[in-house]
Coordinates of C-alpha atoms in Angstrom, one line a residue:
Chain A
M1 CA 98.0 77.9 72.1
K2 CA 97.6 76.7 68.6
E3 CA 100.7 75.6 66.7
L4 CA 101.2 77.8 63.6
D5 CA 100.5 74.9 61.3
G6 CA 97.2 74.3 63.1
L7 CA 95.8 77.7 62.5
E8 CA 92.7 78.2 60.5
L9 CA 93.7 80.6 57.7
P10 CA 91.1 80.4 54.9
A11 CA 92.2 81.2 51.4
T12 CA 89.0 83.2 50.9
V13 CA 90.3 86.2 52.8
R14 CA 93.5 88.3 52.6
Y15 CA 95.7 89.1 55.6
A16 CA 97.5 92.0 57.2
E17 CA 100.7 91.6 59.0
S18 CA 98.9 93.0 62.1
H19 CA 96.6 89.9 61.9
E20 CA 93.5 91.5 60.6
W21 CA 91.7 89.8 57.6
A22 CA 89.7 91.4 54.8
R23 CA 87.2 89.8 52.4
Q24 CA 85.6 91.5 49.4
E25 CA 81.8 91.2 49.4
G26 CA 80.5 93.0 46.3
E27 CA 81.6 96.6 46.6
L28 CA 82.2 96.4 50.3
V29 CA 85.0 94.8 52.3
T30 CA 84.4 92.9 55.6
I31 CA 87.2 93.0 58.2
G32 CA 88.0 91.0 61.3
I33 CA 90.9 89.5 63.2
N34 CA 92.3 86.1 62.3
D35 CA 92.7 82.8 64.1
Y36 CA 96.2 83.6 65.2
A37 CA 95.1 86.9 66.8
Q38 CA 92.1 85.4 68.6
D39 CA 94.1 82.4 69.8
R40 CA 96.9 84.5 71.2
L41 CA 94.6 87.1 72.8
G42 CA 92.5 84.5 74.6
D43 CA 88.9 85.1 75.8
I44 CA 87.6 88.3 74.2
V45 CA 85.4 90.1 76.6
Y46 CA 84.9 93.5 75.0
V47 CA 85.2 95.1 71.6
E48 CA 85.3 98.8 70.8
L49 CA 84.4 99.7 67.2
P50 CA 84.2 102.9 65.3
A51 CA 81.1 104.9 64.5
V52 CA 79.4 104.2 61.2
G53 CA 80.4 106.9 58.7
V54 CA 83.9 107.4 59.9
R55 CA 86.6 107.5 57.2
L56 CA 90.0 105.9 58.1
G57 CA 93.3 105.4 56.2
V58 CA 95.4 102.3 55.9
G59 CA 97.1 101.5 59.2
E60 CA 94.9 103.8 61.2
E61 CA 93.5 102.4 64.4
F62 CA 89.8 101.6 64.1
G63 CA 89.1 100.1 67.5
T64 CA 90.2 97.7 70.2
V65 CA 89.6 94.2 71.1
E66 CA 89.9 93.3 74.8
S67 CA 90.7 89.9 76.3
V68 CA 90.6 88.9 80.0
K69 CA 94.3 89.6 80.0
A70 CA 95.0 92.6 77.7
V71 CA 93.7 95.2 75.3
S72 CA 94.8 95.2 71.7
E73 CA 94.4 97.8 69.0
L74 CA 92.8 97.1 65.6
Y75 CA 94.4 98.6 62.5
M76 CA 92.7 99.3 59.1
P77 CA 94.1 96.9 56.5
L78 CA 92.8 99.3 53.8
A79 CA 91.4 102.8 53.6
G80 CA 87.7 103.6 53.4
E81 CA 84.4 104.6 55.0
V82 CA 82.9 102.5 57.8
V83 CA 79.4 101.5 56.6
A84 CA 78.6 98.9 59.2
V85 CA 79.9 97.6 62.6
N86 CA 79.1 94.2 64.2
S87 CA 76.9 95.4 67.1
G88 CA 76.1 91.8 68.0
L89 CA 79.6 91.7 69.6
Q90 CA 78.3 93.8 72.5
E91 CA 76.3 90.8 73.8
D92 CA 78.6 88.1 72.4
P93 CA 82.2 89.2 72.2
A94 CA 83.3 85.6 72.3
A95 CA 82.1 85.3 68.7
V96 CA 85.5 86.9 67.8
N97 CA 87.2 83.8 69.3
N98 CA 84.7 81.2 68.1
Q99 CA 84.0 82.4 64.6
P100 CA 86.7 84.9 63.7
Y101 CA 85.9 84.8 60.0
G102 CA 82.1 84.5 60.3
Q103 CA 79.9 85.9 63.1
G104 CA 83.0 87.4 64.7
W105 CA 83.4 90.0 61.9
L106 CA 84.2 93.5 63.2
I107 CA 83.4 96.2 60.5
R108 CA 82.3 96.6 56.9
V109 CA 84.0 99.2 54.8
K110 CA 83.4 101.0 51.5
P111 CA 87.0 101.0 50.2
D112 CA 88.6 104.0 48.7
A113 CA 90.8 102.0 46.3
A114 CA 89.7 100.0 43.3
E115 CA 91.6 97.0 44.4
P116 CA 91.7 97.3 48.1
L117 CA 93.0 93.8 48.9
A118 CA 96.0 94.0 46.5
A119 CA 98.5 95.1 49.2
L120 CA 97.5 92.4 51.6
L121 CA 99.0 88.9 52.0
G122 CA 97.6 85.6 50.8
R123 CA 97.4 82.9 53.5
D124 CA 100.7 81.2 52.5
D125 CA 102.7 84.5 52.6
Y126 CA 101.0 85.5 55.9
L127 CA 101.8 82.1 57.4
A128 CA 105.4 82.2 56.1
N129 CA 105.7 85.7 57.7
L130 CA 104.5 84.3 61.0
K131 CA 107.0 81.5 60.9
G132 CA 109.6 84.1 60.4
Chain B
M1 CA 112.2 80.7 75.0
D2 CA 115.0 78.0 75.2
E3 CA 116.8 79.6 78.2
A4 CA 113.6 79.8 80.2
K5 CA 113.3 77.6 83.3
K6 CA 110.7 74.9 83.2
T7 CA 108.8 73.2 85.9
R8 CA 108.3 69.4 86.0
L9 CA 104.9 69.8 84.5
H10 CA 106.0 71.9 81.5
P11 CA 105.6 69.0 79.0
W12 CA 102.0 68.5 80.2
H13 CA 101.2 72.2 79.7
R14 CA 102.7 72.2 76.2
A15 CA 101.0 69.0 75.3
H16 CA 97.6 70.3 76.3
G17 CA 97.8 73.5 74.3
A18 CA 98.5 76.0 77.0
Q19 CA 99.2 79.5 76.0
M20 CA 102.7 79.9 77.5
A21 CA 104.4 83.1 78.7
L22 CA 107.6 84.0 80.4
F23 CA 107.2 84.8 84.1
A24 CA 110.1 85.4 86.5
G25 CA 112.4 83.4 84.2
Y26 CA 110.0 80.4 83.9
E27 CA 107.9 79.5 80.8
M28 CA 104.5 79.1 82.4
P29 CA 100.9 78.6 81.2
L30 CA 98.8 81.7 81.0
W31 CA 95.7 79.6 80.3
Y32 CA 94.7 76.3 78.7
A33 CA 92.2 75.5 76.0
A34 CA 89.1 76.4 78.0
G35 CA 90.4 80.0 78.4
A36 CA 91.1 82.3 81.3
K37 CA 87.4 83.2 81.8
A38 CA 86.2 79.6 82.1
E39 CA 89.2 78.8 84.4
H40 CA 88.4 81.8 86.7
L41 CA 84.7 80.8 87.0
T42 CA 85.4 77.1 87.4
V43 CA 87.6 77.7 90.4
L44 CA 84.7 79.5 92.1
Q45 CA 82.1 76.9 91.1
G46 CA 84.2 73.7 91.5
A47 CA 88.0 73.7 91.6
G48 CA 91.0 74.7 89.6
L49 CA 94.5 73.1 89.6
F50 CA 97.5 75.4 89.3
D51 CA 101.1 74.5 88.8
T52 CA 102.9 76.8 91.1
S53 CA 106.2 75.0 91.1
H54 CA 107.9 78.2 90.0
M55 CA 107.4 79.6 93.4
A56 CA 110.4 79.1 95.6
T57 CA 110.7 77.4 98.9
V58 CA 113.4 78.1 101.5
A59 CA 114.0 75.9 104.6
V60 CA 115.1 77.7 107.8
R61 CA 116.1 75.2 110.5
G62 CA 118.1 75.3 113.8
A63 CA 118.1 76.6 117.3
D64 CA 118.2 80.3 116.1
A65 CA 115.6 79.9 113.4
F66 CA 112.9 81.5 115.5
A67 CA 115.1 84.4 116.4
L68 CA 116.2 85.0 112.8
L69 CA 112.7 84.9 111.5
Q70 CA 111.5 87.2 114.3
Y71 CA 114.0 89.7 113.1
C72 CA 113.6 89.3 109.3
F73 CA 109.9 88.3 108.9
S74 CA 107.2 90.9 109.6
R75 CA 104.9 88.7 111.8
D76 CA 105.4 88.4 115.5
L77 CA 105.8 84.6 115.8
S78 CA 105.3 84.8 119.6
A79 CA 101.9 86.5 119.2
A80 CA 100.4 85.8 115.8
V81 CA 97.7 83.2 115.8
G82 CA 94.0 83.8 116.4
P83 CA 92.2 86.6 118.2
S84 CA 94.1 85.9 121.4
R85 CA 97.4 86.1 119.5
K86 CA 98.9 82.8 120.5
P87 CA 102.5 81.9 119.5
L88 CA 103.0 80.2 116.2
A89 CA 102.9 76.4 116.8
P90 CA 103.9 73.4 114.6
G91 CA 101.4 72.9 111.9
Q92 CA 100.5 76.6 111.5
C93 CA 101.1 79.1 108.7
L94 CA 101.4 82.8 108.6
Y95 CA 101.4 85.4 105.8
G96 CA 103.9 88.2 106.1
V97 CA 106.6 90.2 104.4
F98 CA 110.4 90.6 104.3
L99 CA 111.3 94.2 104.4
T100 CA 114.4 96.1 103.6
A101 CA 115.9 98.4 106.2
A102 CA 114.0 101.3 104.5
G103 CA 110.8 99.4 105.1
H104 CA 110.3 98.5 101.4
L105 CA 109.2 95.1 100.2
L106 CA 111.9 92.5 99.6
D107 CA 109.3 89.8 99.1
D108 CA 106.0 88.5 100.6
A109 CA 105.9 85.0 101.9
L110 CA 104.0 82.2 103.6
L111 CA 105.8 80.9 106.7
Y112 CA 105.1 77.3 107.6
M113 CA 106.1 76.1 111.1
L114 CA 106.7 72.4 110.4
G115 CA 108.2 71.6 113.8
V116 CA 110.3 73.0 116.6
D117 CA 113.2 74.9 115.1
D118 CA 111.9 73.8 111.6
Y119 CA 110.4 76.3 109.3
L120 CA 109.6 76.6 105.6
L121 CA 109.1 79.7 103.6
C122 CA 107.2 79.8 100.3
V123 CA 108.3 83.0 98.5
N124 CA 107.8 84.2 95.0
A125 CA 109.1 82.8 91.7
G126 CA 112.8 83.8 91.3
M127 CA 113.1 85.0 94.8
G128 CA 114.5 81.8 96.5
A129 CA 118.1 82.7 96.1
I130 CA 117.6 86.3 97.1
V131 CA 115.6 85.5 100.2
A132 CA 118.0 82.7 101.2
R133 CA 121.0 85.0 100.8
H134 CA 119.3 87.7 102.8
L135 CA 118.6 85.2 105.6
E136 CA 122.1 83.9 105.5
A137 CA 123.5 87.4 105.8
E138 CA 121.2 88.3 108.7
G139 CA 121.8 84.9 110.3
A140 CA 125.6 85.0 110.0
G141 CA 127.1 83.5 113.2
R142 CA 123.7 82.1 114.4
A143 CA 122.8 78.5 114.8
V144 CA 120.6 78.3 111.7
A145 CA 120.8 76.5 108.4
I146 CA 119.1 78.1 105.3
T147 CA 118.4 75.8 102.3
D148 CA 117.1 77.1 99.0
L149 CA 114.8 74.4 97.7
S150 CA 114.0 76.3 94.5
D151 CA 113.2 73.9 91.6
R152 CA 113.6 70.8 93.8
L153 CA 109.9 70.4 94.6
V154 CA 106.7 70.5 92.7
K155 CA 103.9 72.7 94.2
L156 CA 100.3 72.5 93.1
D157 CA 97.5 74.8 94.2
L158 CA 94.1 73.1 94.2
Q159 CA 91.6 75.9 94.8
G160 CA 87.8 76.0 94.9
P161 CA 84.9 74.7 97.0
A162 CA 85.3 71.1 95.6
A163 CA 89.0 70.9 96.4
A164 CA 88.7 68.6 99.5
K165 CA 86.3 66.3 97.7
I166 CA 88.6 66.1 94.7
L167 CA 91.7 65.4 96.8
W168 CA 90.0 62.9 99.2
P169 CA 90.2 59.7 97.0
L170 CA 93.9 60.2 96.2
L171 CA 95.1 60.2 99.8
A172 CA 96.1 57.1 101.7
A173 CA 94.2 58.1 104.9
P174 CA 91.8 60.9 104.0
E175 CA 89.6 60.6 107.1
K176 CA 92.7 61.2 109.2
V177 CA 94.1 64.1 107.0
F178 CA 90.8 65.9 106.9
D179 CA 89.9 65.4 110.5
H180 CA 90.5 68.9 112.0
F181 CA 92.3 70.9 109.3
P182 CA 91.7 74.6 110.1
Y183 CA 92.4 77.5 107.7
F184 CA 96.1 78.4 107.5
T185 CA 97.4 75.1 109.0
C186 CA 99.6 72.4 107.4
K187 CA 100.2 68.7 107.7
G188 CA 102.8 66.3 106.5
H189 CA 106.2 66.8 104.9
F190 CA 107.5 66.3 101.3
D191 CA 110.7 64.6 102.6
P192 CA 110.0 60.8 102.9
A193 CA 112.7 60.6 105.5
S194 CA 111.1 63.1 107.8
P195 CA 109.1 61.8 110.8
L196 CA 106.6 64.6 109.9
A197 CA 105.8 62.8 106.6
T198 CA 102.4 61.6 107.8
V199 CA 100.3 62.7 104.8
L200 CA 100.7 60.2 102.0
L201 CA 99.2 59.6 98.6
A202 CA 97.6 56.2 97.9
D203 CA 101.0 55.1 96.5
R204 CA 102.7 56.2 99.8
S205 CA 104.4 59.3 98.3
P206 CA 104.6 62.0 101.0
L207 CA 103.1 65.5 100.7
L208 CA 103.2 68.7 102.6
L209 CA 99.6 69.8 102.5
S210 CA 98.5 73.2 103.7
R211 CA 95.1 74.9 103.8
T212 CA 96.3 78.0 102.0
G213 CA 96.4 79.1 98.5
Y214 CA 97.1 81.9 96.0
T215 CA 93.5 82.6 95.0
G216 CA 92.0 83.4 98.4
E217 CA 89.4 80.6 97.9
F218 CA 89.0 77.4 99.9
G219 CA 91.7 74.9 98.9
F220 CA 95.1 73.6 99.4
E221 CA 98.7 74.0 98.5
I222 CA 100.5 70.7 97.9
F223 CA 104.2 70.3 98.0
G224 CA 105.9 67.0 96.9
Q225 CA 108.6 65.3 95.0
P226 CA 108.5 66.0 91.3
E227 CA 107.8 62.5 90.0
A228 CA 105.0 61.7 92.5
M229 CA 103.5 65.1 91.9
A230 CA 103.4 64.8 88.2
G231 CA 101.3 61.7 88.7
L232 CA 99.1 63.5 91.2
W233 CA 98.5 66.3 88.7
A234 CA 97.1 63.9 86.2
E235 CA 95.1 61.9 88.8
L236 CA 93.5 65.1 90.2
L237 CA 92.4 66.2 86.7
A238 CA 91.0 62.8 86.1
Q239 CA 88.4 63.7 88.7
A240 CA 87.0 66.3 86.3
G241 CA 84.1 64.1 85.3
R242 CA 82.7 64.3 88.8
Y243 CA 83.2 68.0 89.6
P244 CA 83.8 71.2 87.6
L245 CA 87.6 71.1 87.5
L246 CA 90.1 72.6 85.1
P247 CA 93.8 73.1 84.9
C248 CA 94.3 76.9 85.4
G249 CA 97.1 79.3 84.4
L250 CA 98.6 82.5 85.5
A251 CA 95.8 84.8 84.1
A252 CA 93.1 83.1 86.2
R253 CA 95.5 82.9 89.2
D254 CA 96.0 86.7 89.1
S255 CA 92.4 87.7 88.5
L256 CA 91.2 85.4 91.3
R257 CA 93.8 86.8 93.7
V258 CA 93.1 90.4 92.9
G259 CA 89.3 89.7 93.3
A260 CA 90.1 88.3 96.7
M261 CA 91.8 91.6 97.5
L262 CA 95.2 90.0 97.9
P263 CA 98.4 91.6 96.6
L264 CA 100.6 90.6 93.7
A265 CA 104.1 90.9 95.1
H266 CA 106.4 93.3 93.2
Q267 CA 103.4 95.0 91.7
D268 CA 101.0 95.9 94.5
L269 CA 103.8 95.8 97.1
G270 CA 107.2 97.1 96.0
A271 CA 110.0 99.5 96.3
W272 CA 108.2 101.9 98.6
P273 CA 107.4 101.8 102.3
F274 CA 105.0 99.1 103.4
C275 CA 102.3 101.4 104.9
N276 CA 98.8 102.6 104.3
N277 CA 97.8 99.5 102.3
P278 CA 95.1 96.8 102.8
W279 CA 97.6 94.2 104.1
L280 CA 98.8 95.8 107.3
L281 CA 97.9 92.6 109.2
A282 CA 101.3 91.5 108.0
L283 CA 102.9 93.9 110.5
P284 CA 103.2 93.2 114.2
H285 CA 101.1 96.1 115.4
R286 CA 100.5 96.3 119.1
R287 CA 96.9 96.3 120.1
E288 CA 96.8 98.5 123.1
R289 CA 99.0 101.4 121.9
P290 CA 100.8 102.5 118.7
G291 CA 104.0 100.8 117.6
F292 CA 105.1 97.2 117.0
S293 CA 105.3 94.3 119.4
K294 CA 108.8 93.3 118.3
E295 CA 112.0 94.7 116.7
F296 CA 112.3 93.7 113.1
L297 CA 114.1 94.7 109.9
G298 CA 112.3 97.6 108.4
G299 CA 110.3 98.3 111.6
H300 CA 112.3 101.4 112.6
A301 CA 111.9 103.0 109.2
L302 CA 108.1 102.4 109.2
L303 CA 107.8 104.0 112.7
R304 CA 109.7 107.1 111.4
L305 CA 107.9 107.6 108.2
G306 CA 106.8 111.0 107.2
A307 CA 104.4 111.1 104.3
C308 CA 103.3 107.7 103.0
E309 CA 101.3 107.0 99.9
Y310 CA 98.0 105.2 100.1
T311 CA 97.2 101.9 98.4
Y312 CA 93.6 101.1 97.8
P313 CA 91.5 98.5 96.1
F314 CA 89.1 99.8 93.4
A315 CA 86.3 98.5 91.2
G316 CA 85.2 99.9 87.9
F317 CA 81.7 100.1 86.4
D318 CA 82.2 97.6 83.6
L319 CA 84.9 95.1 82.8
R320 CA 87.2 97.4 80.7
K321 CA 90.7 97.7 82.0
V322 CA 93.6 100.1 81.8
E323 CA 97.2 99.0 81.5
A324 CA 98.8 99.1 84.9
A325 CA 102.2 100.0 83.6
G326 CA 102.2 103.7 83.1
G327 CA 98.6 104.0 84.2
E328 CA 97.7 107.2 86.1
V329 CA 95.2 107.9 88.8
L330 CA 93.4 111.3 88.5
T331 CA 90.8 113.1 90.5
V332 CA 87.5 113.6 88.7
G333 CA 88.8 117.2 88.4
G334 CA 91.7 116.0 86.3
E335 CA 94.6 116.3 88.8
V336 CA 97.1 113.4 88.7
I337 CA 97.3 112.0 92.2
G338 CA 98.9 108.5 91.7
E339 CA 99.5 105.4 89.7
V340 CA 97.7 102.2 88.8
L341 CA 99.4 99.1 90.4
T342 CA 97.2 96.3 89.0
C343 CA 94.1 96.2 86.9
V344 CA 92.2 93.0 86.0
S345 CA 88.9 91.9 84.6
E346 CA 87.2 89.9 87.4
M347 CA 84.8 87.8 85.4
S348 CA 82.6 86.6 88.3
L349 CA 81.6 90.1 89.4
T350 CA 79.0 92.5 88.1
R351 CA 77.2 95.5 89.6
N352 CA 73.6 95.7 90.8
G353 CA 72.4 98.4 88.5
Q354 CA 74.5 101.5 88.7
Q355 CA 74.6 101.5 92.5
A356 CA 78.2 102.1 93.4
V357 CA 78.6 100.0 96.5
I358 CA 77.1 96.5 95.9
L359 CA 79.0 93.9 94.1
A360 CA 77.2 90.7 93.3
A361 CA 78.1 87.1 92.5
P362 CA 77.6 86.0 88.8
A363 CA 74.4 87.6 87.3
P364 CA 71.3 85.6 88.2
A365 CA 70.3 82.9 85.7
G366 CA 68.2 84.4 82.9
E367 CA 69.8 87.8 83.0
N368 CA 71.8 88.6 80.0
R369 CA 73.9 91.3 81.6
P370 CA 77.5 91.0 80.5
A371 CA 79.4 90.0 83.6
G372 CA 82.8 91.0 84.6
L373 CA 84.2 94.0 86.5
C374 CA 87.5 95.8 86.2
C375 CA 89.2 95.8 89.6
G376 CA 92.6 96.1 91.1
F377 CA 94.8 98.3 93.2
L378 CA 96.0 101.9 92.9
K379 CA 98.5 104.1 94.9
S380 CA 97.6 107.7 95.7
R381 CA 99.5 110.6 97.1
Q382 CA 96.4 111.6 99.1
P383 CA 93.9 109.6 101.2
L384 CA 90.7 108.6 99.5
R385 CA 87.4 107.4 100.9
V386 CA 85.6 104.2 100.2
G387 CA 83.0 105.1 97.6
E388 CA 85.1 108.0 96.2
V389 CA 85.3 108.0 92.4
V390 CA 88.6 108.5 90.6
L391 CA 89.8 108.3 87.0
L392 CA 92.3 105.8 85.7
R393 CA 94.0 106.8 82.5
D394 CA 96.4 105.0 80.1
Q395 CA 97.4 105.7 76.6
R396 CA 94.1 104.4 75.2
R397 CA 91.3 105.3 77.6
Q398 CA 90.1 106.9 80.8
L399 CA 87.9 104.9 83.1
R400 CA 85.8 105.9 86.2
V401 CA 86.4 103.6 89.1
E402 CA 85.5 103.8 92.8
I403 CA 87.5 102.9 95.9
V404 CA 86.0 99.8 97.6
A405 CA 86.4 98.1 100.9
E406 CA 85.6 94.6 99.5
L407 CA 85.8 92.9 96.2
R408 CA 84.6 89.3 95.7
P409 CA 82.1 88.6 98.4
H410 CA 81.5 85.2 100.0
R411 CA 85.1 84.0 99.5
T412 CA 85.2 80.4 100.6
A413 CA 88.8 80.3 102.0
R414 CA 87.8 80.1 105.7
R415 CA 84.7 77.9 105.4
P416 CA 84.7 75.0 107.8
L417 CA 86.2 71.9 106.2
R418 CA 83.3 69.6 107.1
E419 CA 81.0 72.0 105.2
M420 CA 83.3 71.7 102.1
L421 CA 83.3 67.9 102.4
A422 CA 79.5 67.5 102.8
G423 CA 77.1 66.6 99.9

């Protein structure tokens, strides 16, 4: 169990209160779960992701991430159309634990809004939120 | 979690990055840095070390101890050991249950006969005071002393095929301790003043050592005084260079136990009659004709039961789980027939193709099949057959599972000790 100050929270992504992260990459946004979420969940053994082409709104559930112990929902940090999912996670769900911001990415979205990350938190605000 | 109770090893768990959680009023490790999957697999391949000090112990001593336990504990102490049903003797252990007058579970327990008129019960976390009070009430006026030892001892479970080899160098006289140590027997005592305190660590600290354990694999439960045991914890883990060995938390403990087809008390056994479940060996059934071989609390109710629900082990077709709390059991036709009691991902199991019946040990080397199988226990209003498929449903998903007769094959619990010491 990582201490809050020991969490990896890169400044290159923005954060949702429900612990997803989002990163703008050209006109698309890549989404995953952050170090706090993967650490608290433990060993991820299964990931359920949406179908490509699905349109989802902010806060809508887009899948689940399952650890040895529990199943947890994933929530859209922004609205948009799913254009890609990380099918590599079928063989290697542990990538979500080991590289949550890299190879453990979950979905790629074409966002509806012009500034899709504006409503999300920077790492300092997210960490302050966690500390409560 | 400042009000939570803490075992003697709590500082070690925190210092080593354990994911902590509240369990029965104790802040306990769920897993450590290696993770629950590695811990589960390491127990099966080498050994795992569990802090189980949150489990409670109750001493039952005196001339009427036998009679009190005969009345309150479900096993027949006069006819319980081995195929010829010999009486329980000093140095032997029994698994059983304490039932209410209605035949419902009060708690399950391991009974240790330490000596004549001298018994120890290991019950579940938070249950020491409840079981002690229950025994005091039933034992009122009898020549028996009940002592709740909750939080006074440290208990460690060392579980896995390498357990004896790992413990060997830390004992003062290992050849003597491990000479003839059958499954479900115990040696020694945790009280240095006891004449039974014959099992000592190298530093002369006394242990009560039993060939039992929560996970259903080969190994030991170790009871001792807190300071000596805190030292033993670290010394055992220092053996990790020589064998696969990890500290293990509650997640691996539960998934190993369920995979061994053993019940989680107050989840798979509970406030319903103790009947039609996989653990009826706990009851003193007569062999030659129906009924029980002794009178005991709850026995009358069980003999007079009308309808009784059925508790079965199940295995799914992949590792996905449902949440037990609120989980329903349905026929494939969609009729709700029961509830889910426990559901875990047993990471050492997989299926041989889609064949329903065969469960295999970890996938053969070179095969990239994702390993892990959902398994657990369910309770049904109607009888089900082994091999029958039912549906488990929670708020998120619906899973096909089948009723099974066996889960993790090749469990090592009963292997001869000399085999586990060889090599």
